[in-house]
Coordinates of C-alpha atoms in Angstrom, one line a residue:
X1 CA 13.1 -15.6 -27.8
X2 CA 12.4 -13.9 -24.9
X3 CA 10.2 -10.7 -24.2
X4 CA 10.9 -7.8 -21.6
X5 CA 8.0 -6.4 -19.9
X6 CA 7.7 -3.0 -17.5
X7 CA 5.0 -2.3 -15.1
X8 CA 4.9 0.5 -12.4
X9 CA 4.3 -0.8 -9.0
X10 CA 2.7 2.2 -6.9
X11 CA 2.5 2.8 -3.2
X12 CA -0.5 2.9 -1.3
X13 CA -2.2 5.0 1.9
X14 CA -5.1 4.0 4.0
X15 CA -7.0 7.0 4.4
X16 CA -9.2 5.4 7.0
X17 CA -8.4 1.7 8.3
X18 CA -11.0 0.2 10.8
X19 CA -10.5 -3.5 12.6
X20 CA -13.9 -5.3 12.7
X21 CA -14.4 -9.0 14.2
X22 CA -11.8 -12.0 13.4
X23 CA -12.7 -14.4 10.7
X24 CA -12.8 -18.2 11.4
X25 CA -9.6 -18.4 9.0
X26 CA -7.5 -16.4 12.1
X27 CA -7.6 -13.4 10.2
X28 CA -9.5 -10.1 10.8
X29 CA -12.5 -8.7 8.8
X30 CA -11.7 -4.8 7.7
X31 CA -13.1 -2.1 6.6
X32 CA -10.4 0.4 4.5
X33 CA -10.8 3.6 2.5
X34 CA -7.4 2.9 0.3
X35 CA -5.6 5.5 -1.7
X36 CA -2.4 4.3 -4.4
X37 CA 0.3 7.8 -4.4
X38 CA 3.0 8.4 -6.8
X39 CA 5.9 6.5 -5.1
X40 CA 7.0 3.4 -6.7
X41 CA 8.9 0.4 -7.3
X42 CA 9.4 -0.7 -11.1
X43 CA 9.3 -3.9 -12.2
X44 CA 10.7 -5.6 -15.1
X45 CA 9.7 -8.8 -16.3
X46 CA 12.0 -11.1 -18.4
X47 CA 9.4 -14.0 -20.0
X48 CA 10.7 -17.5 -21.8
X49 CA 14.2 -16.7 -20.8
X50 CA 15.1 -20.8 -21.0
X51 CA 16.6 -20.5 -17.4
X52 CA 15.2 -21.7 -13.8
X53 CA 13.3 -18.8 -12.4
X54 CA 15.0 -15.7 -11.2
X55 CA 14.2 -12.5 -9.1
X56 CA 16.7 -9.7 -8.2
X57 CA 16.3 -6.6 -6.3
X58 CA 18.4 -3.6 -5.6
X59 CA 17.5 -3.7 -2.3
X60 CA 19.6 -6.6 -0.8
X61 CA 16.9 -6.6 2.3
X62 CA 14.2 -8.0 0.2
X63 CA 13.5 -11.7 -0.3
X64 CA 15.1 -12.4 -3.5
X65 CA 13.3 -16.1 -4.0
X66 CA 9.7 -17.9 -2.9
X67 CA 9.5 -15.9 -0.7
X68 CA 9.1 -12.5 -2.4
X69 CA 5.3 -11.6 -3.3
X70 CA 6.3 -10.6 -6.8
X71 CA 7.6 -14.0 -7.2
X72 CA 4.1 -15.8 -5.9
X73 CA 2.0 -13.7 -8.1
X74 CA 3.6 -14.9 -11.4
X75 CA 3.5 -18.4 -9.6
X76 CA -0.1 -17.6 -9.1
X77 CA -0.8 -16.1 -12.5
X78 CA 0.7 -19.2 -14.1
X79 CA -1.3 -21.4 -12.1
X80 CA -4.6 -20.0 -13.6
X81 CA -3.6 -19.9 -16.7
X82 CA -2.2 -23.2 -16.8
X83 CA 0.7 -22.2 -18.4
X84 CA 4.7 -21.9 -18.6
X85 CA 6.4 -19.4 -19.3
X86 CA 9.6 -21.2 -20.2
X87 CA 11.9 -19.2 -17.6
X88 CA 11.1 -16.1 -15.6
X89 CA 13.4 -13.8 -14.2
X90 CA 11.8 -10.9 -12.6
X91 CA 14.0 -7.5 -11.6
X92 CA 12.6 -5.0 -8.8
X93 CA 13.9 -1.5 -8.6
X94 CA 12.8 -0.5 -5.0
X95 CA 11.8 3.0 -3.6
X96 CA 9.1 2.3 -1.5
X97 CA 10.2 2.0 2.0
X98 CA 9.7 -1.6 3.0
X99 CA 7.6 -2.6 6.7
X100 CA 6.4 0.9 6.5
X101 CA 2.3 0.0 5.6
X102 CA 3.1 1.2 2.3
X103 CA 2.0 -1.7 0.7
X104 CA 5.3 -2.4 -1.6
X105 CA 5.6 -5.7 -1.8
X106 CA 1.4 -6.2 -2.8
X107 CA 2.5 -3.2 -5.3
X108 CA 5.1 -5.4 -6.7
X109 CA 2.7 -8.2 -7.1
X110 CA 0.0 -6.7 -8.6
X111 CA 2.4 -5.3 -11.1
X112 CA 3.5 -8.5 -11.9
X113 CA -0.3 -9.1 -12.2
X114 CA -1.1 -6.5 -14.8
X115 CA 2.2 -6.8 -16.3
X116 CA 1.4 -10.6 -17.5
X117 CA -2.3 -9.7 -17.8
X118 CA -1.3 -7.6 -20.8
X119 CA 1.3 -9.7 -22.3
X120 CA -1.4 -12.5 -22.5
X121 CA -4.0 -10.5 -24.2
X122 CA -5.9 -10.1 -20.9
X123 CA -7.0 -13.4 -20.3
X124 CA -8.7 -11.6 -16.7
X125 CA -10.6 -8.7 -16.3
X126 CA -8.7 -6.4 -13.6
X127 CA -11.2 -7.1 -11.1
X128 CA -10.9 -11.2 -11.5
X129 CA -6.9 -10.2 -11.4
X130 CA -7.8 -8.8 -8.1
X131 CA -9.2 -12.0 -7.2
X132 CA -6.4 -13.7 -8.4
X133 CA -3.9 -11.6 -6.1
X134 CA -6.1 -12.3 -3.2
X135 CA -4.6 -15.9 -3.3
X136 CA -1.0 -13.7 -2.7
X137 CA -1.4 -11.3 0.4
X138 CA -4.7 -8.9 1.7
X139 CA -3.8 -5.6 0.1
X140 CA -2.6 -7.0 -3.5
X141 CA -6.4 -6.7 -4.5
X142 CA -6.4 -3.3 -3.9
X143 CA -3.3 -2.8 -5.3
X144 CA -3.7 -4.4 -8.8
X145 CA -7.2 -2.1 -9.5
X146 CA -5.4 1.3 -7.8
X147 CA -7.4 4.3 -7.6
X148 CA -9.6 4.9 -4.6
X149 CA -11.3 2.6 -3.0
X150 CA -13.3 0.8 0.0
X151 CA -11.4 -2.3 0.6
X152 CA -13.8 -5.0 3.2
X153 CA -13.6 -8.8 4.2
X154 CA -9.7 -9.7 4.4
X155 CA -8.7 -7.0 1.7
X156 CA -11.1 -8.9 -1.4
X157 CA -13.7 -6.8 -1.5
X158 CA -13.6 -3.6 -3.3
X159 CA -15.9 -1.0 -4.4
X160 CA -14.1 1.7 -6.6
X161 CA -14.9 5.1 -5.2
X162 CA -14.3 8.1 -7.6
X163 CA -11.0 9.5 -7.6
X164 CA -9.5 12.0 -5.3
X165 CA -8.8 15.8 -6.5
X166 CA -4.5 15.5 -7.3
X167 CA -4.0 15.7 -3.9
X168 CA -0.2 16.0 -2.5
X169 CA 0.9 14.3 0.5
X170 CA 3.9 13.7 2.4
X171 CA 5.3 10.8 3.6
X172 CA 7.9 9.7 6.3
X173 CA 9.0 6.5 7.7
X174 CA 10.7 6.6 10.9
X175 CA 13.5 3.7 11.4
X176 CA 11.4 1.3 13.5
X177 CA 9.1 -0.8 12.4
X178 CA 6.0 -3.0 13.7
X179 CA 5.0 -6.5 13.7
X180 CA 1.3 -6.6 11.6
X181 CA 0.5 -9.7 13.5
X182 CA 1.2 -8.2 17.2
X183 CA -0.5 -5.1 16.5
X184 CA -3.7 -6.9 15.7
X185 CA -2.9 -9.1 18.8
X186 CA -2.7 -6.0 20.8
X187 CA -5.9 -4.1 19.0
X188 CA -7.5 -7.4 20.2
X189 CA -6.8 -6.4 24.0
X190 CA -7.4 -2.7 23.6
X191 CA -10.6 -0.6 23.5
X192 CA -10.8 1.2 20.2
X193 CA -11.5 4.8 21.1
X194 CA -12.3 6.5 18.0
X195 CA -13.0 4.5 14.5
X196 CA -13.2 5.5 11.3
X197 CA -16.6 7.4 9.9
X198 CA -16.6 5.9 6.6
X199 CA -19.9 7.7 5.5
X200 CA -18.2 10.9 6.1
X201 CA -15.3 10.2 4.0
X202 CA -17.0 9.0 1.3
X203 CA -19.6 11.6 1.2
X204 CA -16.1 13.5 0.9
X205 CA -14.6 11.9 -1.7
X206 CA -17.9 11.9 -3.7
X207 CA -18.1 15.7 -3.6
X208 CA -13.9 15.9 -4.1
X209 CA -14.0 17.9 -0.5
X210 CA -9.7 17.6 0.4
X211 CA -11.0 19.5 3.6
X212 CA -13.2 16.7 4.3
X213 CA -11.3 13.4 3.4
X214 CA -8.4 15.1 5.2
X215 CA -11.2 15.8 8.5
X216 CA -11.7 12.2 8.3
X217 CA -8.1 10.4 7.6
X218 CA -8.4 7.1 11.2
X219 CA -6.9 5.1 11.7
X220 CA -7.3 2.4 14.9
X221 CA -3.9 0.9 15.0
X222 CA -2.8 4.9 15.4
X223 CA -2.9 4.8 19.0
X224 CA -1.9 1.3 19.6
X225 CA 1.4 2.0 18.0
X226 CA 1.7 5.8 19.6
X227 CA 1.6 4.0 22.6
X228 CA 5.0 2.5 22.0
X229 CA 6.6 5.1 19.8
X230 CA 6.1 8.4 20.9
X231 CA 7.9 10.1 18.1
X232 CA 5.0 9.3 16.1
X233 CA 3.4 12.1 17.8
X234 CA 6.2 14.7 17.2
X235 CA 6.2 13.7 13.2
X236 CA 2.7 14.7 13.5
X237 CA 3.3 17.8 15.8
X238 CA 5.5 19.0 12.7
X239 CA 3.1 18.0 10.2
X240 CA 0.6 20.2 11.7
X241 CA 2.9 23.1 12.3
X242 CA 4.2 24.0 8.7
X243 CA 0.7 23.6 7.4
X244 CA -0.6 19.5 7.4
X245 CA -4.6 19.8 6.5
X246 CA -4.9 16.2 8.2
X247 CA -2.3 13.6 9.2
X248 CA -2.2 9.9 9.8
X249 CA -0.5 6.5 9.8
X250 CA -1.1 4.4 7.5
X251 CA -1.7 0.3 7.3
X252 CA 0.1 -0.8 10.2
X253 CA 2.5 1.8 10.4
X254 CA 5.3 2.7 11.0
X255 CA 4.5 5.5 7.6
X256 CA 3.0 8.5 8.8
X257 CA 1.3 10.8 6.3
X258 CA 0.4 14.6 5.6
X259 CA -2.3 15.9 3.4
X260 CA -1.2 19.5 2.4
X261 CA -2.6 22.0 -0.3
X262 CA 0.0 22.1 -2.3
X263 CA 3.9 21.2 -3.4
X264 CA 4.9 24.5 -1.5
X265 CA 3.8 23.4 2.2
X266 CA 5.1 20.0 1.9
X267 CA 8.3 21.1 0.6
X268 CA 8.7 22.9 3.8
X269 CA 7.7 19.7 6.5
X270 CA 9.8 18.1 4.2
X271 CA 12.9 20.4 5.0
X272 CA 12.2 19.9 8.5
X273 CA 12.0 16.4 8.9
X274 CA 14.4 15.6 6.2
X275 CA 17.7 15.8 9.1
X276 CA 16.0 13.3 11.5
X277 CA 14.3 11.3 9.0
X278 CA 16.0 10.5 5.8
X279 CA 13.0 8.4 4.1
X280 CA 10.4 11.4 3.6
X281 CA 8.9 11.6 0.5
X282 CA 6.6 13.9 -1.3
X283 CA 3.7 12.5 -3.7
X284 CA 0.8 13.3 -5.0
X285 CA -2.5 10.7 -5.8
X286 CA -2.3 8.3 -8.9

């Protein structure tokens, strides 16, 4: 007989994201202050359904196979547990805005993560979960523990940091996206101007300063992909008009993000973006 299982699968924002050197594996070492917010996907897990595995998504622009990170995190979960689940089908109700740095398809594996985790009786604690989605993309770590956190090495290493004040942001994705792996081709060529001061922003976050964390919200691939986009800059222009406290792109863009004082100011940048920019979301920290 089979069982139905539900997990949330919540968005995330780099509140600082900092490029370091490149790893002998290709990749690049980085240093992250990470931040999960109220948007999400939901995820619903059909286990020992008799059938060949499945995954569906309302969203006919995501991989709906292999190739979905969902998908790889049960076949990773599985794997460590040496076990079968006797058919899988997996269903993803999608909200987060997909190639926006938003994280949603690590969201949707870590929530396949915690969602088996529990129906097994936690074989793993969540941190050797996070190991486990390590083995599925850089930012599913982060996403299976949630919270706030300094995220180093590829995206493996995380040190919980204590949780923000409910802080609301907005959140907009313009309608282009970027290639992760030419940014970081092109950061490799540039001179970074201005990185991150990750003392600051946890000395912030420590004493729950908003002002603070919002003085300190870098990130380097900002400029890179400015360069190219220029509207990036008039997103922010309004941002900081009706009221923004700080502002910033997050992951490898194309999101760009508001931290406001409260539900009133970002209902207004939401009103005034909402005409050119129909993905604009408001949320608060989760």
């Amino acid at each position: 007989m089979s069982v139905t299982l539900h997990e949330s699968a919540y968005a995330k924002l780099n509140l600082t994201l900092d490029v370091l050197d490149r790893r002998p594996d290709g990749y690049h070492n980085i240093r992250s202050v990470m931040q999960t917010i109220s948007i999400r996907d939901d995820i619903q897990l059909e286990v020992g359904t008799g059938q060949p595995w499945q995954l569906t998504c309302d969203k006919g622009d995501i991989p709906q196979d292999g190739g979905n990170l969902a998908w790889q995190a049960a076949e990773v979960f599985y794997r460590a547990v040496k076990g079968d689940p006797g058919g899988l089908r997996i269903a993803i109700t999608k909200r987060i805005p997909a190639q926006a740095g938003l994280g949603g398809g690590s969201a949707d594996a870590a929530a396949v993560l915690r969602a088996l985790n529990r129906h097994y009786d936690y074989p793993f604690s969540i941190y050797a979960l996070a190991e486990l989605g390590a083995e599925v993309g850089s930012d599913v770590p982060f996403c299976t523990v949630g919270g706030t956190a300094l995220v180093e090495g590829r995206g493996e290493r995380l040190r919980k940091l204590p949780d923000l004040p409910e802080t609301v942001f907005v959140v907009c994705k313009p309608d282009f996206s970027v290639s992760t792996r030419l940014l970081y081709q092109k950061l490799d060529e540039t001179a970074i101007a201005r990185r991150p001061d990750h003392t600051a922003m946890e000395s912030a976050i420590v004493q729950g300063n908003q002002g603070g964390v919002a003085e300190n919200l870098c990130n380097v691939f900002e400029p890179v992909v400015t360069a190219e986009h220029l509207e990036l800059n008039y997103l922010k222009s309004i941002m900081n008009t009706y009221g923004a406290m700080g502002f910033a792109m997050t992951g490898s863009g194309s999101a760009v993000f508001a931290m406001v004082p409260n539900f009133e100011y970002a209902a207004v940048i939401c009103a005034m973006l909402k005409d050119n920019y129909p993905q604009v979301f408001i949320a608060k920290s989760v």
